[in-house]
Short mmCIF file of C-alpha atoms in Angstrom, two decimals:
data_model
loop_
_atom_site.label_atom_id
_atom_site.label_comp_id
_atom_site.label_asym_id
_atom_site.label_seq_id
_atom_site.Cartn_x
_atom_site.Cartn_y
_atom_site.Cartn_z
CA MET A 1 17.17 -7.29 31.08
CA PRO A 2 16.21 -7.07 27.39
CA LEU A 3 14.28 -4.03 26.24
CA ARG A 4 10.54 -4.76 25.92
CA ILE A 5 9.08 -3.24 22.76
CA GLU A 6 5.57 -2.33 21.64
CA PRO A 7 4.78 -2.45 17.90
CA GLN A 8 3.82 0.76 16.14
CA ASN A 9 0.17 1.52 15.45
CA THR A 10 -1.02 0.03 12.18
CA PHE A 11 -2.38 1.78 9.11
CA ARG A 12 -5.77 0.46 10.20
CA ASP A 13 -5.43 2.55 13.37
CA ALA A 14 -4.46 5.62 11.35
CA LEU A 15 -7.50 5.24 9.10
CA ARG A 16 -9.76 4.94 12.12
CA ASN A 17 -8.19 7.90 13.90
CA GLU A 18 -7.61 10.29 11.02
CA THR A 19 -10.45 9.71 8.55
CA GLY A 20 -13.44 9.90 10.84
CA ALA A 21 -16.17 12.53 10.73
CA ALA A 22 -13.76 15.27 11.76
CA GLY A 23 -10.78 13.86 9.90
CA ARG A 24 -9.36 13.97 6.39
CA PRO A 25 -8.17 11.54 3.73
CA LEU A 26 -4.60 10.26 4.10
CA ALA A 27 -2.19 11.17 1.29
CA GLY A 28 0.76 9.01 0.32
CA MET A 29 3.30 8.15 -2.36
CA TRP A 30 4.97 5.13 -3.91
CA VAL A 31 8.55 4.19 -2.99
CA CYS A 32 9.81 2.12 -5.91
CA SER A 33 13.54 2.78 -6.23
CA GLY A 34 14.66 0.07 -3.81
CA SER A 35 16.91 2.61 -2.09
CA PRO A 36 16.80 3.06 1.71
CA LEU A 37 18.18 6.58 1.23
CA VAL A 38 15.35 7.55 -1.11
CA ALA A 39 12.84 5.90 1.24
CA GLU A 40 14.18 7.97 4.12
CA VAL A 41 13.99 11.18 2.10
CA CYS A 42 10.35 10.41 1.31
CA ALA A 43 9.64 9.46 4.93
CA GLY A 44 10.46 13.00 6.02
CA SER A 45 8.18 14.60 3.44
CA GLY A 46 5.21 15.26 5.71
CA LEU A 47 2.97 12.82 3.84
CA ASP A 48 0.80 10.40 5.80
CA TRP A 49 1.98 7.12 4.30
CA LEU A 50 4.38 5.40 1.94
CA LEU A 51 3.90 2.32 -0.22
CA VAL A 52 7.06 0.28 -0.67
CA ASP A 53 6.39 -1.75 -3.80
CA ALA A 54 7.75 -5.18 -4.67
CA GLU A 55 5.31 -6.05 -7.45
CA HIS A 56 6.69 -3.75 -10.14
CA SER A 57 9.90 -2.57 -8.45
CA PRO A 58 13.36 -4.05 -7.77
CA ASN A 59 12.68 -4.93 -4.14
CA GLY A 60 13.63 -8.19 -2.44
CA LEU A 61 13.59 -9.14 1.23
CA GLU A 62 16.89 -7.45 2.01
CA SER A 63 16.01 -4.11 0.41
CA ILE A 64 12.57 -4.09 2.03
CA LEU A 65 14.18 -4.68 5.42
CA ALA A 66 16.64 -1.84 4.86
CA GLN A 67 13.83 0.52 3.85
CA LEU A 68 11.73 -0.42 6.89
CA GLN A 69 14.71 0.42 9.07
CA ALA A 70 15.32 3.73 7.26
CA ILE A 71 11.68 4.80 7.55
CA HIS A 72 11.15 3.60 11.10
CA GLY A 73 12.27 6.80 12.84
CA TYR A 74 9.79 9.02 11.01
CA PRO A 75 6.12 9.74 11.85
CA ILE A 76 4.72 8.09 8.74
CA HIS A 77 2.91 4.83 8.05
CA THR A 78 4.46 2.27 5.71
CA LEU A 79 2.58 -0.24 3.58
CA VAL A 80 4.42 -2.92 1.61
CA ARG A 81 3.03 -4.57 -1.50
CA PRO A 82 4.27 -8.10 -2.23
CA PRO A 83 4.48 -9.22 -5.86
CA VAL A 84 1.72 -11.79 -5.40
CA ASN A 85 -0.86 -13.00 -2.91
CA ASP A 86 1.36 -15.82 -1.65
CA THR A 87 1.35 -17.40 1.82
CA VAL A 88 5.11 -17.97 1.95
CA LEU A 89 6.02 -14.47 0.78
CA ILE A 90 3.57 -12.87 3.18
CA LYS A 91 5.05 -14.92 6.03
CA GLN A 92 8.52 -13.64 5.16
CA TYR A 93 7.32 -10.03 4.90
CA LEU A 94 5.60 -10.22 8.28
CA ASP A 95 8.67 -11.74 9.91
CA LEU A 96 10.73 -8.85 8.52
CA GLY A 97 8.49 -6.50 10.49
CA VAL A 98 6.02 -5.42 7.80
CA GLN A 99 2.91 -4.41 9.71
CA ASN A 100 0.76 -3.13 6.84
CA LEU A 101 0.23 -5.23 3.72
CA LEU A 102 -1.28 -4.16 0.41
CA VAL A 103 -2.06 -7.44 -1.34
CA PRO A 104 -2.35 -7.17 -5.14
CA MET A 105 -4.78 -8.80 -7.56
CA VAL A 106 -7.46 -9.85 -5.10
CA ASN A 107 -10.27 -10.84 -7.45
CA SER A 108 -12.67 -12.69 -5.14
CA ALA A 109 -13.67 -13.26 -1.54
CA ALA A 110 -11.62 -16.47 -1.62
CA ASP A 111 -8.51 -14.49 -2.60
CA ALA A 112 -9.17 -12.07 0.25
CA GLU A 113 -9.66 -14.91 2.73
CA ALA A 114 -6.32 -16.42 1.64
CA ALA A 115 -4.54 -13.11 2.17
CA VAL A 116 -5.96 -12.73 5.67
CA ALA A 117 -5.20 -16.37 6.58
CA ALA A 118 -1.56 -15.81 5.60
CA THR A 119 -1.30 -13.12 8.30
CA ARG A 120 -2.83 -15.15 11.15
CA TYR A 121 -1.32 -17.92 13.21
CA PRO A 122 -3.27 -21.19 13.55
CA PRO A 123 -6.04 -21.91 14.25
CA GLN A 124 -7.26 -18.60 12.72
CA GLY A 125 -4.86 -18.84 9.78
CA VAL A 126 -1.82 -20.53 8.30
CA ARG A 127 1.12 -18.25 9.15
CA GLY A 128 4.22 -20.22 10.08
CA VAL A 129 5.59 -19.67 13.58
CA GLY A 130 9.10 -18.22 13.77
CA SER A 131 8.78 -15.21 16.04
CA ALA A 132 11.90 -16.02 18.07
CA LEU A 133 13.89 -15.60 14.85
CA ALA A 134 12.08 -12.55 13.50
CA ARG A 135 12.27 -8.78 13.61
CA ALA A 136 8.44 -8.72 13.76
CA ALA A 137 8.59 -9.82 17.41
CA ARG A 138 11.91 -8.05 17.90
CA TRP A 139 13.32 -11.49 18.56
CA ASN A 140 10.75 -12.21 21.30
CA ARG A 141 11.01 -8.74 22.84
CA VAL A 142 7.39 -7.89 21.99
CA PRO A 143 5.33 -9.18 24.93
CA ASP A 144 2.88 -11.96 23.99
CA TYR A 145 3.59 -11.48 20.28
CA LEU A 146 2.12 -14.82 19.22
CA ALA A 147 -1.19 -14.08 20.92
CA ARG A 148 -1.27 -10.43 19.79
CA ALA A 149 0.19 -10.65 16.30
CA GLY A 150 -3.14 -10.07 14.57
CA GLU A 151 -3.47 -6.74 16.40
CA THR A 152 -0.15 -5.56 14.95
CA ILE A 153 -0.99 -6.23 11.28
CA SER A 154 -3.35 -4.53 8.84
CA VAL A 155 -4.51 -6.07 5.56
CA THR A 156 -5.52 -3.93 2.60
CA VAL A 157 -6.52 -5.78 -0.56
CA GLN A 158 -6.21 -4.37 -4.05
CA ILE A 159 -9.24 -4.22 -6.34
CA GLU A 160 -7.81 -3.96 -9.84
CA SER A 161 -9.88 -6.06 -12.23
CA ALA A 162 -13.40 -6.12 -13.57
CA ALA A 163 -13.92 -9.41 -11.71
CA ALA A 164 -12.88 -7.78 -8.45
CA VAL A 165 -15.26 -4.88 -9.04
CA ASP A 166 -18.08 -7.37 -9.56
CA ALA A 167 -17.12 -9.15 -6.30
CA VAL A 168 -16.31 -6.08 -4.23
CA GLU A 169 -19.27 -6.42 -1.86
CA ASP A 170 -18.27 -10.00 -1.02
CA ILE A 171 -14.61 -9.02 -0.63
CA LEU A 172 -15.57 -6.27 1.80
CA LYS A 173 -17.43 -8.81 3.96
CA VAL A 174 -14.29 -10.88 4.58
CA ASP A 175 -13.30 -10.72 8.24
CA GLY A 176 -9.77 -9.38 8.54
CA VAL A 177 -9.86 -7.21 5.42
CA ASP A 178 -9.24 -3.77 6.90
CA ALA A 179 -9.49 -1.73 3.69
CA ILE A 180 -9.60 -1.95 -0.08
CA PHE A 181 -7.41 -0.08 -2.55
CA LEU A 182 -8.37 0.59 -6.16
CA GLY A 183 -5.80 0.19 -8.93
CA PRO A 184 -7.22 1.99 -11.98
CA SER A 185 -4.38 1.04 -14.36
CA ASP A 186 -4.87 -2.73 -14.17
CA LEU A 187 -8.61 -2.21 -13.87
CA ALA A 188 -8.60 -0.28 -17.14
CA ALA A 189 -6.61 -3.05 -18.84
CA SER A 190 -9.07 -5.70 -17.64
CA MET A 191 -11.91 -3.62 -19.09
CA GLY A 192 -10.25 -3.46 -22.53
CA LEU A 193 -9.06 0.11 -21.91
CA LEU A 194 -5.32 -0.42 -21.58
CA GLY A 195 -3.52 2.80 -20.64
CA GLN A 196 -6.79 4.69 -20.13
CA GLN A 197 -7.07 4.74 -16.35
CA ASP A 198 -8.86 8.12 -16.50
CA HIS A 199 -11.55 6.79 -18.87
CA GLU A 200 -15.05 7.54 -17.65
CA GLU A 201 -15.98 3.85 -17.46
CA VAL A 202 -12.97 3.18 -15.25
CA ARG A 203 -13.78 6.15 -13.01
CA THR A 204 -17.34 4.90 -12.68
CA ALA A 205 -16.13 1.44 -11.64
CA VAL A 206 -13.77 2.97 -9.06
CA GLU A 207 -16.56 5.12 -7.66
CA HIS A 208 -18.83 2.08 -7.44
CA CYS A 209 -16.23 0.44 -5.19
CA LEU A 210 -15.82 3.57 -3.07
CA THR A 211 -19.57 3.62 -2.52
CA ALA A 212 -19.61 -0.09 -1.66
CA ALA A 213 -16.82 0.36 0.88
CA ASN A 214 -18.59 3.28 2.49
CA ALA A 215 -21.77 1.20 2.78
CA ALA A 216 -19.77 -1.64 4.37
CA GLY A 217 -18.09 0.71 6.83
CA LYS A 218 -14.58 -0.02 5.57
CA PRO A 219 -12.00 2.46 4.27
CA ALA A 220 -11.19 2.61 0.56
CA GLY A 221 -8.19 4.12 -1.19
CA VAL A 222 -7.17 4.73 -4.77
CA ASN A 223 -4.13 5.41 -6.92
CA ALA A 224 -4.47 8.72 -8.81
CA PHE A 225 -1.49 10.73 -10.06
CA ASN A 226 -3.69 13.05 -12.12
CA PRO A 227 -4.68 15.89 -9.74
CA ASP A 228 -8.15 16.31 -11.26
CA THR A 229 -8.84 12.59 -10.98
CA ALA A 230 -7.47 12.52 -7.44
CA ARG A 231 -9.78 15.34 -6.43
CA ARG A 232 -12.76 13.58 -8.02
CA TYR A 233 -12.07 10.40 -6.06
CA LEU A 234 -11.56 12.31 -2.82
CA ASP A 235 -14.88 14.06 -3.40
CA ALA A 236 -16.42 10.62 -4.04
CA GLY A 237 -15.32 9.44 -0.61
CA ALA A 238 -11.81 7.99 -0.91
CA ASP A 239 -10.26 7.67 2.55
CA PHE A 240 -6.65 7.42 1.38
CA ILE A 241 -4.85 8.08 -1.87
CA LEU A 242 -1.50 7.70 -3.63
CA VAL A 243 -0.57 10.82 -5.56
CA GLY A 244 3.00 10.27 -6.74
CA ALA A 245 6.07 8.05 -6.84
CA ASP A 246 9.73 8.57 -6.06
CA VAL A 247 10.88 7.36 -9.48
CA ALA A 248 8.24 9.40 -11.33
CA LEU A 249 9.22 12.57 -9.45
CA LEU A 250 12.87 11.99 -10.33
CA ALA A 251 12.06 11.21 -13.97
CA ARG A 252 9.86 14.27 -14.46
CA GLY A 253 12.18 16.55 -12.49
CA SER A 254 15.27 15.52 -14.45
CA GLU A 255 13.36 15.91 -17.72
CA ALA A 256 12.37 19.42 -16.67
CA LEU A 257 16.05 20.26 -16.14
CA ALA A 258 16.88 18.88 -19.59
CA ALA A 259 14.03 20.84 -21.15
CA ASN A 260 15.40 24.06 -19.63
CA TYR A 261 19.09 23.55 -20.30
CA VAL A 262 19.61 21.02 -23.12
CA GLN A 263 18.70 22.07 -26.66
CA ARG A 264 18.36 19.22 -29.13
CA ALA A 265 19.81 19.52 -32.61
CA ASP A 266 16.36 19.69 -34.17
CA GLY A 267 15.36 22.46 -31.78
CA ASP A 268 12.96 20.30 -29.80
CA THR A 269 13.22 19.25 -26.19
CA PRO A 270 12.63 15.66 -25.02
CA ALA A 271 9.01 14.69 -24.57
CA SER A 272 7.61 14.09 -21.11
CA TYR A 273 4.27 13.17 -19.61
#
């Protein structure tokens, strides 16, 4: 008899269970290296969630699969960000066993509807049917996977443009959008403030979206490496937050070693940030 398997709880479930009236915001970090070993190290950190990124990181289907397998044994939630809001890519990610999607560059309710439709089988959506071939259903070892697939997937959409901020109330109304996530870096660029994600106008736009999400009864998260900015957004009602990245920690840590032990000829140490 084959082993019957139940999918893990989704990030949607964690947000409902952990961020209620008696709960707390969920803290996470980026996993960008493409390395299953690094992903596993981060999985054991004690953080609440990881974001495996394929938009700005060297991650393809094979490396995402390997990282999902490396993380699986740890009590942490994993979101995966595809490089684009694309039906075919999302289908492949879901078949790999990705349960929690963070879809980038969602600028309108129509974009959000397309992202949700990509995660649902017909007639509710347009996801192609291949569960017998896929890790998502554990090769048909998840009971009634086709009928229950929507229960096993969470959809978070990324608000990271001035257009998305303007449309945030409509995006939040889309059935199947479980949460929104604010990307201040791209938002700043779209506002003519490239590289100024901590600018007051950007912070105000982010806080507007946090308020809108709270009014709609949906969780909202934000990316904030700056501790002061992170605390401000948490105080403003962010339900989940990204506060670091594997590659950034390695870069800054190695630079700190160089600053302590390597003296440059001109007497200066390499600059960091």
